[in-house]
C-alpha angles and dihedrals in degrees: 000000000000125000091270094058093255123114111272116246115224122222091244095054093044092051091045092053091047091053091047091053095044100044097073091047092052091048092050093055095047095259096299124101121240090229092056091049092049093056097046131093128236090268091060097249119122117249116241117251121245090254091054091050090051091050092049089053094052112011098163098047104030110146096219105032115053120216104240103157095124101019111159096005101128095291095307100317118153117273114260116258110228119205114257113246110189134139107210097169094089 
């Protein structure tokens, strides 16, 4: 029992029921979701969202998405190159 007095639902049973509900819908649409088809172009590639277009225009100074590519790496120094250790004779 959960804290509300109802039987607790396990993750496995919840996921199983979600798959059971979603499988017929996916089969009816040919395996592609209607939402994915609505946001794609004629070439089949999804169109970028307005937030993605803003980020592409100013990736280093975007007000909502921080630039964290080298966060914590010695103040922006290059990453160390480790020697490759591989035995490819086997």
